[in-house]
PDB file of C-alpha atoms in Angstrom:
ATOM      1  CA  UNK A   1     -41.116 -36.539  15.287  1.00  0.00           C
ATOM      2  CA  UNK A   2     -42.150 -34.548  12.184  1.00  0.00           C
ATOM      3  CA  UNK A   3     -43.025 -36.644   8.981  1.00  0.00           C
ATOM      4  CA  UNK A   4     -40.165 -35.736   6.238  1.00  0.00           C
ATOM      5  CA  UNK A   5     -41.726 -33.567   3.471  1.00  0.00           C
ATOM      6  CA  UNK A   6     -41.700 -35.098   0.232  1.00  0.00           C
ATOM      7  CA  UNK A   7     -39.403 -33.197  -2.222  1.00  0.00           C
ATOM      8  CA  UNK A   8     -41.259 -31.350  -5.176  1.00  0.00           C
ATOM      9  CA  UNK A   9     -39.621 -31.673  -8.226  1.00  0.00           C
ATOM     10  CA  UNK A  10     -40.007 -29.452 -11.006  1.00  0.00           C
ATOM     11  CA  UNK A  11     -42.263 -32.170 -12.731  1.00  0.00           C
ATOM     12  CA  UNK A  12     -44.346 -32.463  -9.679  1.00  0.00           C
ATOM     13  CA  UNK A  13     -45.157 -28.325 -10.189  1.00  0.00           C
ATOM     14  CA  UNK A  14     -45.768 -28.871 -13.860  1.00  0.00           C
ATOM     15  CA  UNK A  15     -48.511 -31.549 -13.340  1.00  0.00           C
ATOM     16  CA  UNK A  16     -50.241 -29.815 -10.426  1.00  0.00           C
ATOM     17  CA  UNK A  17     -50.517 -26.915 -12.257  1.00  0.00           C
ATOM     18  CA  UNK A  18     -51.830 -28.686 -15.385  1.00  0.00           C
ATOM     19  CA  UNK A  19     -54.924 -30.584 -13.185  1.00  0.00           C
ATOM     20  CA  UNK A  20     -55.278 -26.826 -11.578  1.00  0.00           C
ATOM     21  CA  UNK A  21     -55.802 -25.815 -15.309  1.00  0.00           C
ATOM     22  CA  UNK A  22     -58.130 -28.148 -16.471  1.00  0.00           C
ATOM     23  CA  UNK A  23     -60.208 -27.803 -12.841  1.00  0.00           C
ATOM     24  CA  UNK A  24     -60.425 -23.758 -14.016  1.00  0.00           C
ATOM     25  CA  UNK A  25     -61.615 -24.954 -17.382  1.00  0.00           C
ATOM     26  CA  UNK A  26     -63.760 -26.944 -16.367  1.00  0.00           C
ATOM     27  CA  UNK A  27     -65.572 -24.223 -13.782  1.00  0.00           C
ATOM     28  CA  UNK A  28     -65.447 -21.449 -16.707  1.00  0.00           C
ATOM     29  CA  UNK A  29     -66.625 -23.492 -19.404  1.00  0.00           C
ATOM     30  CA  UNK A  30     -69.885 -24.409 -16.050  1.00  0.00           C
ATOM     31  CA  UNK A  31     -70.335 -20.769 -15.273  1.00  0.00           C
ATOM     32  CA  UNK A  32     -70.439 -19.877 -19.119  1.00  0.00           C
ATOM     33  CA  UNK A  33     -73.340 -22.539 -19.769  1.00  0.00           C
ATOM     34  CA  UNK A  34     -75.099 -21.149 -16.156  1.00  0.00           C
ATOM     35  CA  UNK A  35     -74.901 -17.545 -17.904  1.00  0.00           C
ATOM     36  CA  UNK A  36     -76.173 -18.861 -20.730  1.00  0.00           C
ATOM     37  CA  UNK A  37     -78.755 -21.245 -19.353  1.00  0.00           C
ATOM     38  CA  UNK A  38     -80.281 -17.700 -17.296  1.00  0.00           C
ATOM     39  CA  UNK A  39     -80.199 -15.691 -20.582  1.00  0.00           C
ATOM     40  CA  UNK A  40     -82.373 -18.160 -22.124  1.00  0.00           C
ATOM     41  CA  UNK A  41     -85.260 -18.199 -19.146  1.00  0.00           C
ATOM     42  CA  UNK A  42     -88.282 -16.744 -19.785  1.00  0.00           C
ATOM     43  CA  UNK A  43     -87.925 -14.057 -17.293  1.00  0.00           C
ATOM     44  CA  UNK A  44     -84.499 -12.749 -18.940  1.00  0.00           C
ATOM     45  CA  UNK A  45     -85.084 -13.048 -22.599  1.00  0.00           C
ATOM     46  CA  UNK A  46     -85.754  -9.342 -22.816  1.00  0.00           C
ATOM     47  CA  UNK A  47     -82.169  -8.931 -21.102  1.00  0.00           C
ATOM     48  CA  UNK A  48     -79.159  -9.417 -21.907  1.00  0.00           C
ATOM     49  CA  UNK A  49     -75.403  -9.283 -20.517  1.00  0.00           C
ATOM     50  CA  UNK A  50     -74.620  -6.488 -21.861  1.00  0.00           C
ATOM     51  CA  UNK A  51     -77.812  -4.625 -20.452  1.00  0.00           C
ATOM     52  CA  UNK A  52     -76.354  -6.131 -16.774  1.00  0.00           C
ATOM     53  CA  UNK A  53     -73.497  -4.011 -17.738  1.00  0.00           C
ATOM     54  CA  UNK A  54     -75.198  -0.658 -18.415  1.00  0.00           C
ATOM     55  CA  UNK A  55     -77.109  -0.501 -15.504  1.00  0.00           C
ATOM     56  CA  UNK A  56     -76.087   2.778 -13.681  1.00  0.00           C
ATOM     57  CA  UNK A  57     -74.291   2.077 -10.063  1.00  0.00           C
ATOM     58  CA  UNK A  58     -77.303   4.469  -8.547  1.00  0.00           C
ATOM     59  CA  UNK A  59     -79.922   3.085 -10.202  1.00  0.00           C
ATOM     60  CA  UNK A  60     -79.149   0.131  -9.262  1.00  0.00           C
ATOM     61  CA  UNK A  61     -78.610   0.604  -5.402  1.00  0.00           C
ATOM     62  CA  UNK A  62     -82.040   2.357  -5.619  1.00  0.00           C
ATOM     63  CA  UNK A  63     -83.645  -0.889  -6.983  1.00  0.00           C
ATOM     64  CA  UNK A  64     -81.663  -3.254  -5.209  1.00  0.00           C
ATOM     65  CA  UNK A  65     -84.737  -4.153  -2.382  1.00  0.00           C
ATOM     66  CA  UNK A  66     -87.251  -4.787  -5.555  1.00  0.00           C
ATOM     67  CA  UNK A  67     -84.640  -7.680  -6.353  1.00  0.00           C
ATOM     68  CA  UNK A  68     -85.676  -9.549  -3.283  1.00  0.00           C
ATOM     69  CA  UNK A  69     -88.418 -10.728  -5.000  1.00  0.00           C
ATOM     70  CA  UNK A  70     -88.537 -14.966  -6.205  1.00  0.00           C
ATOM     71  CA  UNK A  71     -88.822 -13.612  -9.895  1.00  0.00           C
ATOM     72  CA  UNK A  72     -85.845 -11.554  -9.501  1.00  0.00           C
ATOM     73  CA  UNK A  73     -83.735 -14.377  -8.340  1.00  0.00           C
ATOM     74  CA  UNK A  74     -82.616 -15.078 -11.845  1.00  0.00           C
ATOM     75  CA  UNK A  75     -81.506 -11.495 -11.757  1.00  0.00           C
ATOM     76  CA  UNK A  76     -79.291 -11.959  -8.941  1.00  0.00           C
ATOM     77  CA  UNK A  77     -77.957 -15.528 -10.285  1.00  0.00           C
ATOM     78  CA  UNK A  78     -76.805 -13.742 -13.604  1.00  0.00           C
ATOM     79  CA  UNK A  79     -75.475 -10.483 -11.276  1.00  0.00           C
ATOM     80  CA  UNK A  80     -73.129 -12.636  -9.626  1.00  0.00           C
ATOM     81  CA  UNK A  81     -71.983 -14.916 -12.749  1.00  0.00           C
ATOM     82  CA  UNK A  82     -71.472 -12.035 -14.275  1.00  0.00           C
ATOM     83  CA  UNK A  83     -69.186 -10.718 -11.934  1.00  0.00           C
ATOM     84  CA  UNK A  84     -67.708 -14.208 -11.030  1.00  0.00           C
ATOM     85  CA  UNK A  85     -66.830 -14.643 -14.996  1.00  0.00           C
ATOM     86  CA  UNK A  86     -64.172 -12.258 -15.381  1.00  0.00           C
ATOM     87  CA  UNK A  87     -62.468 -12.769 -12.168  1.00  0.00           C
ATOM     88  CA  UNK A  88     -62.527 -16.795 -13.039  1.00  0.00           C
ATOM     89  CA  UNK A  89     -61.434 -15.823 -16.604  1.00  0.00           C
ATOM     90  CA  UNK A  90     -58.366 -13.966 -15.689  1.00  0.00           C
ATOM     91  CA  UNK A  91     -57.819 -16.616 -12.899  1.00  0.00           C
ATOM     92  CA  UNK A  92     -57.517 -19.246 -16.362  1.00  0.00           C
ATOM     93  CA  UNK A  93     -55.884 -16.778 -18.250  1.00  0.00           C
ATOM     94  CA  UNK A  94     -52.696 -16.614 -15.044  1.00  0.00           C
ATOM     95  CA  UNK A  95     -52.853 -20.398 -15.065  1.00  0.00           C
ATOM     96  CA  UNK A  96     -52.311 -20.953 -18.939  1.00  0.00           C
ATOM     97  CA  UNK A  97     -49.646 -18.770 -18.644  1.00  0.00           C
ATOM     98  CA  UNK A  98     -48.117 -20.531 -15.369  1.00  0.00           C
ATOM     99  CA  UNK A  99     -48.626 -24.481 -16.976  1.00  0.00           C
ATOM    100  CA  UNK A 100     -46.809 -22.341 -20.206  1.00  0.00           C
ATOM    101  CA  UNK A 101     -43.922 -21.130 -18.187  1.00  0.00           C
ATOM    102  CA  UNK A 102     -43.826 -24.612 -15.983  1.00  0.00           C
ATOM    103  CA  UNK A 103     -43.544 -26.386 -19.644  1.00  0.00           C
ATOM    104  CA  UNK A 104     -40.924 -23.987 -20.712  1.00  0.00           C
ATOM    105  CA  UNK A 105     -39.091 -24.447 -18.106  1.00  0.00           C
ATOM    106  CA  UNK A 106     -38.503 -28.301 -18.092  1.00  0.00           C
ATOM    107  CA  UNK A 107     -37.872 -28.277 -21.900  1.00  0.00           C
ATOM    108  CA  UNK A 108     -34.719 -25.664 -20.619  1.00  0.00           C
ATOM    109  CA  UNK A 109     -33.845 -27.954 -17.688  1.00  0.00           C
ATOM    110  CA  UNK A 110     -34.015 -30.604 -20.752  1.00  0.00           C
ATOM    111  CA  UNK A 111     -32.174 -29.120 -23.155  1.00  0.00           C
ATOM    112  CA  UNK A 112     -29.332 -28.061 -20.362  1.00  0.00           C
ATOM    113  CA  UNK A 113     -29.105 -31.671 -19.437  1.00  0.00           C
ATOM    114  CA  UNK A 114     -28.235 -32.722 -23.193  1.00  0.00           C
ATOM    115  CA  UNK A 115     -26.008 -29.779 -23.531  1.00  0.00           C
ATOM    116  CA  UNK A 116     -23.948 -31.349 -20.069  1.00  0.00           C
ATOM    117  CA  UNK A 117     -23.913 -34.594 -21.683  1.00  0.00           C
ATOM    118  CA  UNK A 118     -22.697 -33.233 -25.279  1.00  0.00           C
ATOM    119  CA  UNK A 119     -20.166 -31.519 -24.043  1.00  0.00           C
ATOM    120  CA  UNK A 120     -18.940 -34.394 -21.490  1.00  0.00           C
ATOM    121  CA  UNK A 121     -19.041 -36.765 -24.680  1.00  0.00           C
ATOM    122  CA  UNK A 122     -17.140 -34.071 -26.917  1.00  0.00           C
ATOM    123  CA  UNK A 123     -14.131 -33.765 -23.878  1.00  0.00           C
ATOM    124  CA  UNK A 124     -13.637 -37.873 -23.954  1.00  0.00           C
ATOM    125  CA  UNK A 125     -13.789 -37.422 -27.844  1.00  0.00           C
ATOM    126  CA  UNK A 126     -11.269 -34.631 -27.321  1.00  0.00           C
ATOM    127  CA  UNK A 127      -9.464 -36.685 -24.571  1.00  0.00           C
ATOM    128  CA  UNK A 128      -9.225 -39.636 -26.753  1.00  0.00           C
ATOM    129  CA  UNK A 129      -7.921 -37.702 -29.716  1.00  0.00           C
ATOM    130  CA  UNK A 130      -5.065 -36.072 -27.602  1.00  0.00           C
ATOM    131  CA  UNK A 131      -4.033 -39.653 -26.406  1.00  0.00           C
ATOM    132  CA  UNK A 132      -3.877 -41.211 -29.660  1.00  0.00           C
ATOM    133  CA  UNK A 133      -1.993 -38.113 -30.941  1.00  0.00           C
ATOM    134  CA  UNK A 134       0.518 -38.958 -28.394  1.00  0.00           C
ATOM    135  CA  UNK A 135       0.811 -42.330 -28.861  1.00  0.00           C
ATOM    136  CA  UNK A 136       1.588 -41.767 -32.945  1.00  0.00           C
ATOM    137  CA  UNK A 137       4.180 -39.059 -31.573  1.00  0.00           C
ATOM    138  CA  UNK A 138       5.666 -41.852 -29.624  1.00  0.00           C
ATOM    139  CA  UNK A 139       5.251 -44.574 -31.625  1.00  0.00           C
ATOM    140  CA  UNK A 140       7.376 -42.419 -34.652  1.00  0.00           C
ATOM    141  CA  UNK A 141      10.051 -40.785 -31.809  1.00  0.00           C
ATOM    142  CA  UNK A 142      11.022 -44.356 -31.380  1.00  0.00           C
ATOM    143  CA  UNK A 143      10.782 -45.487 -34.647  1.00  0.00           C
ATOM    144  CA  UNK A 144      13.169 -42.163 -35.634  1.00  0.00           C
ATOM    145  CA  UNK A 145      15.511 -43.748 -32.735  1.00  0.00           C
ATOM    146  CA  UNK A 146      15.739 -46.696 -33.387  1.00  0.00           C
ATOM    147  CA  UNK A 147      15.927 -46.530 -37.212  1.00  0.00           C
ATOM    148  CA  UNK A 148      18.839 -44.205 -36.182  1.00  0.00           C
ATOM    149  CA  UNK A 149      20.578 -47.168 -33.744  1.00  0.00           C
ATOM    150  CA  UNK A 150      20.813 -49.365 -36.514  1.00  0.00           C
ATOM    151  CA  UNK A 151      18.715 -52.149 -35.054  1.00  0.00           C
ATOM    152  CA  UNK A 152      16.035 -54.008 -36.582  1.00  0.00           C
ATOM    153  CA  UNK A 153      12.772 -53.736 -34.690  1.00  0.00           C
ATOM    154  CA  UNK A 154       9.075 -55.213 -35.121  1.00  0.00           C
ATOM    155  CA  UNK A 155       6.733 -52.844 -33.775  1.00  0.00           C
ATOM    156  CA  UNK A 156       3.914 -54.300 -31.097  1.00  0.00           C
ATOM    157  CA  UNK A 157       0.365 -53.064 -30.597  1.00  0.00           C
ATOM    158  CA  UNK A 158       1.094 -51.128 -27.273  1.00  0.00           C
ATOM    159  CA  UNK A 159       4.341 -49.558 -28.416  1.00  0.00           C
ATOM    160  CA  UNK A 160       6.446 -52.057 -27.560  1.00  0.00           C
ATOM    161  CA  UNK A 161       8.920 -53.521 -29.758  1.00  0.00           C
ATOM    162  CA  UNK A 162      10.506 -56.868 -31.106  1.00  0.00           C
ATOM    163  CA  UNK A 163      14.363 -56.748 -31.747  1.00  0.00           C
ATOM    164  CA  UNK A 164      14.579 -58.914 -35.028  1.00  0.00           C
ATOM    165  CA  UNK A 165      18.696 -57.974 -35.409  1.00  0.00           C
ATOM    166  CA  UNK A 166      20.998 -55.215 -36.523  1.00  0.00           C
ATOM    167  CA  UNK A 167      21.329 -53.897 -39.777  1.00  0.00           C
ATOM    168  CA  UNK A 168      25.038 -55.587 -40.015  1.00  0.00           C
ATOM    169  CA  UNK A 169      23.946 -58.858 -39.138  1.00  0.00           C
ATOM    170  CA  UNK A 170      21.622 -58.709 -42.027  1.00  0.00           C
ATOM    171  CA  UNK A 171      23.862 -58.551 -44.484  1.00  0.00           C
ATOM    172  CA  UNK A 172      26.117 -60.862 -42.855  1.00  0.00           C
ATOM    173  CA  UNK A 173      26.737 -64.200 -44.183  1.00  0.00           C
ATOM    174  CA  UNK A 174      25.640 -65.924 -41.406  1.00  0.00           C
ATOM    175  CA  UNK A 175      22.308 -64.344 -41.009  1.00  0.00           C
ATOM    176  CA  UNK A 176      20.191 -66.425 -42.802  1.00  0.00           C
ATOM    177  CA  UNK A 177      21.355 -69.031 -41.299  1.00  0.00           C
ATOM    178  CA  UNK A 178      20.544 -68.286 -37.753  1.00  0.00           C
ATOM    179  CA  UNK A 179      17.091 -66.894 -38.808  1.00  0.00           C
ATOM    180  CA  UNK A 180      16.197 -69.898 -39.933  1.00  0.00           C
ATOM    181  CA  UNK A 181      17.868 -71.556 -37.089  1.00  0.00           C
ATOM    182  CA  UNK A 182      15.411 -69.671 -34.978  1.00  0.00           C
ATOM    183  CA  UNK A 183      12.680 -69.689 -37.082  1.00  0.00           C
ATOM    184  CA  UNK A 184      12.804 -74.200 -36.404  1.00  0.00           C
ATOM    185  CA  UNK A 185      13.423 -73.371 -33.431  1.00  0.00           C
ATOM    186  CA  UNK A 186      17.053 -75.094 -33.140  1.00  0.00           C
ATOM    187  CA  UNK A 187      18.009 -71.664 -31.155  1.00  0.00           C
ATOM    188  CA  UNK A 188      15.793 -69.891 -28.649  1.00  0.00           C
ATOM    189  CA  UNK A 189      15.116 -66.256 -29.580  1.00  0.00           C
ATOM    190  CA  UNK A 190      17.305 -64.509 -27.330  1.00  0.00           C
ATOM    191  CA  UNK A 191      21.037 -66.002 -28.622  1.00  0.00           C
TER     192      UNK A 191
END
């Protein structure tokens, strides 16, 4: 049975590509001092990169079996680093921009992720608003109804209510009597 392949996340990609960056930096910045490093020897003072870069493609193919000498070595070392240079340059110069667009990338996958969660928070905001909106329709619908009944009502946290009496008993004579009846509790609250 195959091994399952680990899954690469996004994050995985971004630091890969960062150690892949600083390896490249690390080779450039090596070649650069090894270019430098042959420039200064004693056989190639009187040379320099530039010069590398002016000698004619002819001339050069003509000369090329006088390079085999052990002086000329140096010659060939700074031939290929010079060639090598560019190519490793432009190699850097694709992997900046990759780590760039890696980094980009998760700061968008970032930002989307607190634009999901803003907008979830802001539907339960608006979710809670429309619920207590209907509630405080409710709540006054039944306060309009019963004010309109003629009974006497104590309103209750969850919308409920607590009939205290009708408006005619009072003003009755005997009201206050029985509320006070109830209130020590002589009566129980439903007589």
């Amino acid at each position: 049975m195959a091994a399952a392949a680990e899954i690469e996340t996004p994050e995985d990609h971004l630091a890969q590509a960062e150690v892949e960056l600083a390896e490249l930096e690390a080779a450039h910045a090596a070649l650069r001092d090894k270019i430098a490093g042959l420039t200064a020897a004693p056989s190639m003072r009187s040379l320099s990169p530039a010069d590398f870069d002016r000698v004619a493609p002819a001339a050069y193919e003509r000369a090329k079996p006088y390079f085999n000498f052990p002086e000329h070595r140096a010659f060939h070392e700074m031939e290929d680093a010079l060639v090598e240079e560019p190519k490793l340059r432009a190699r850097l110069v694709d992997q900046r921009g990759r780590v760039e667009l890696l980094r980009q990338s998760a700061r968008s996958r970032e930002v989307l992720t607190l634009k999901k969660e803003y907008f979830t928070a802001a539907q339960r905001i608006g979710d809670a608003l429309t619920e207590l909106n209907s509630a405080i329709l409710q709540e006054a619908e039944i306060r309009n109804r019963v004010q309109n009944t003629g009974v006497l009502v104590s309103p209750l946290p969850d919308l409920s209510f607590v009939v205290i009496g009708t408006k005619d008993e009072l003003h009755s004579p005997m009201a206050g009597w029985f509320r006070r009846a109830k209130q020590a509790g002589v009566l129980e609250n439903n007589q």
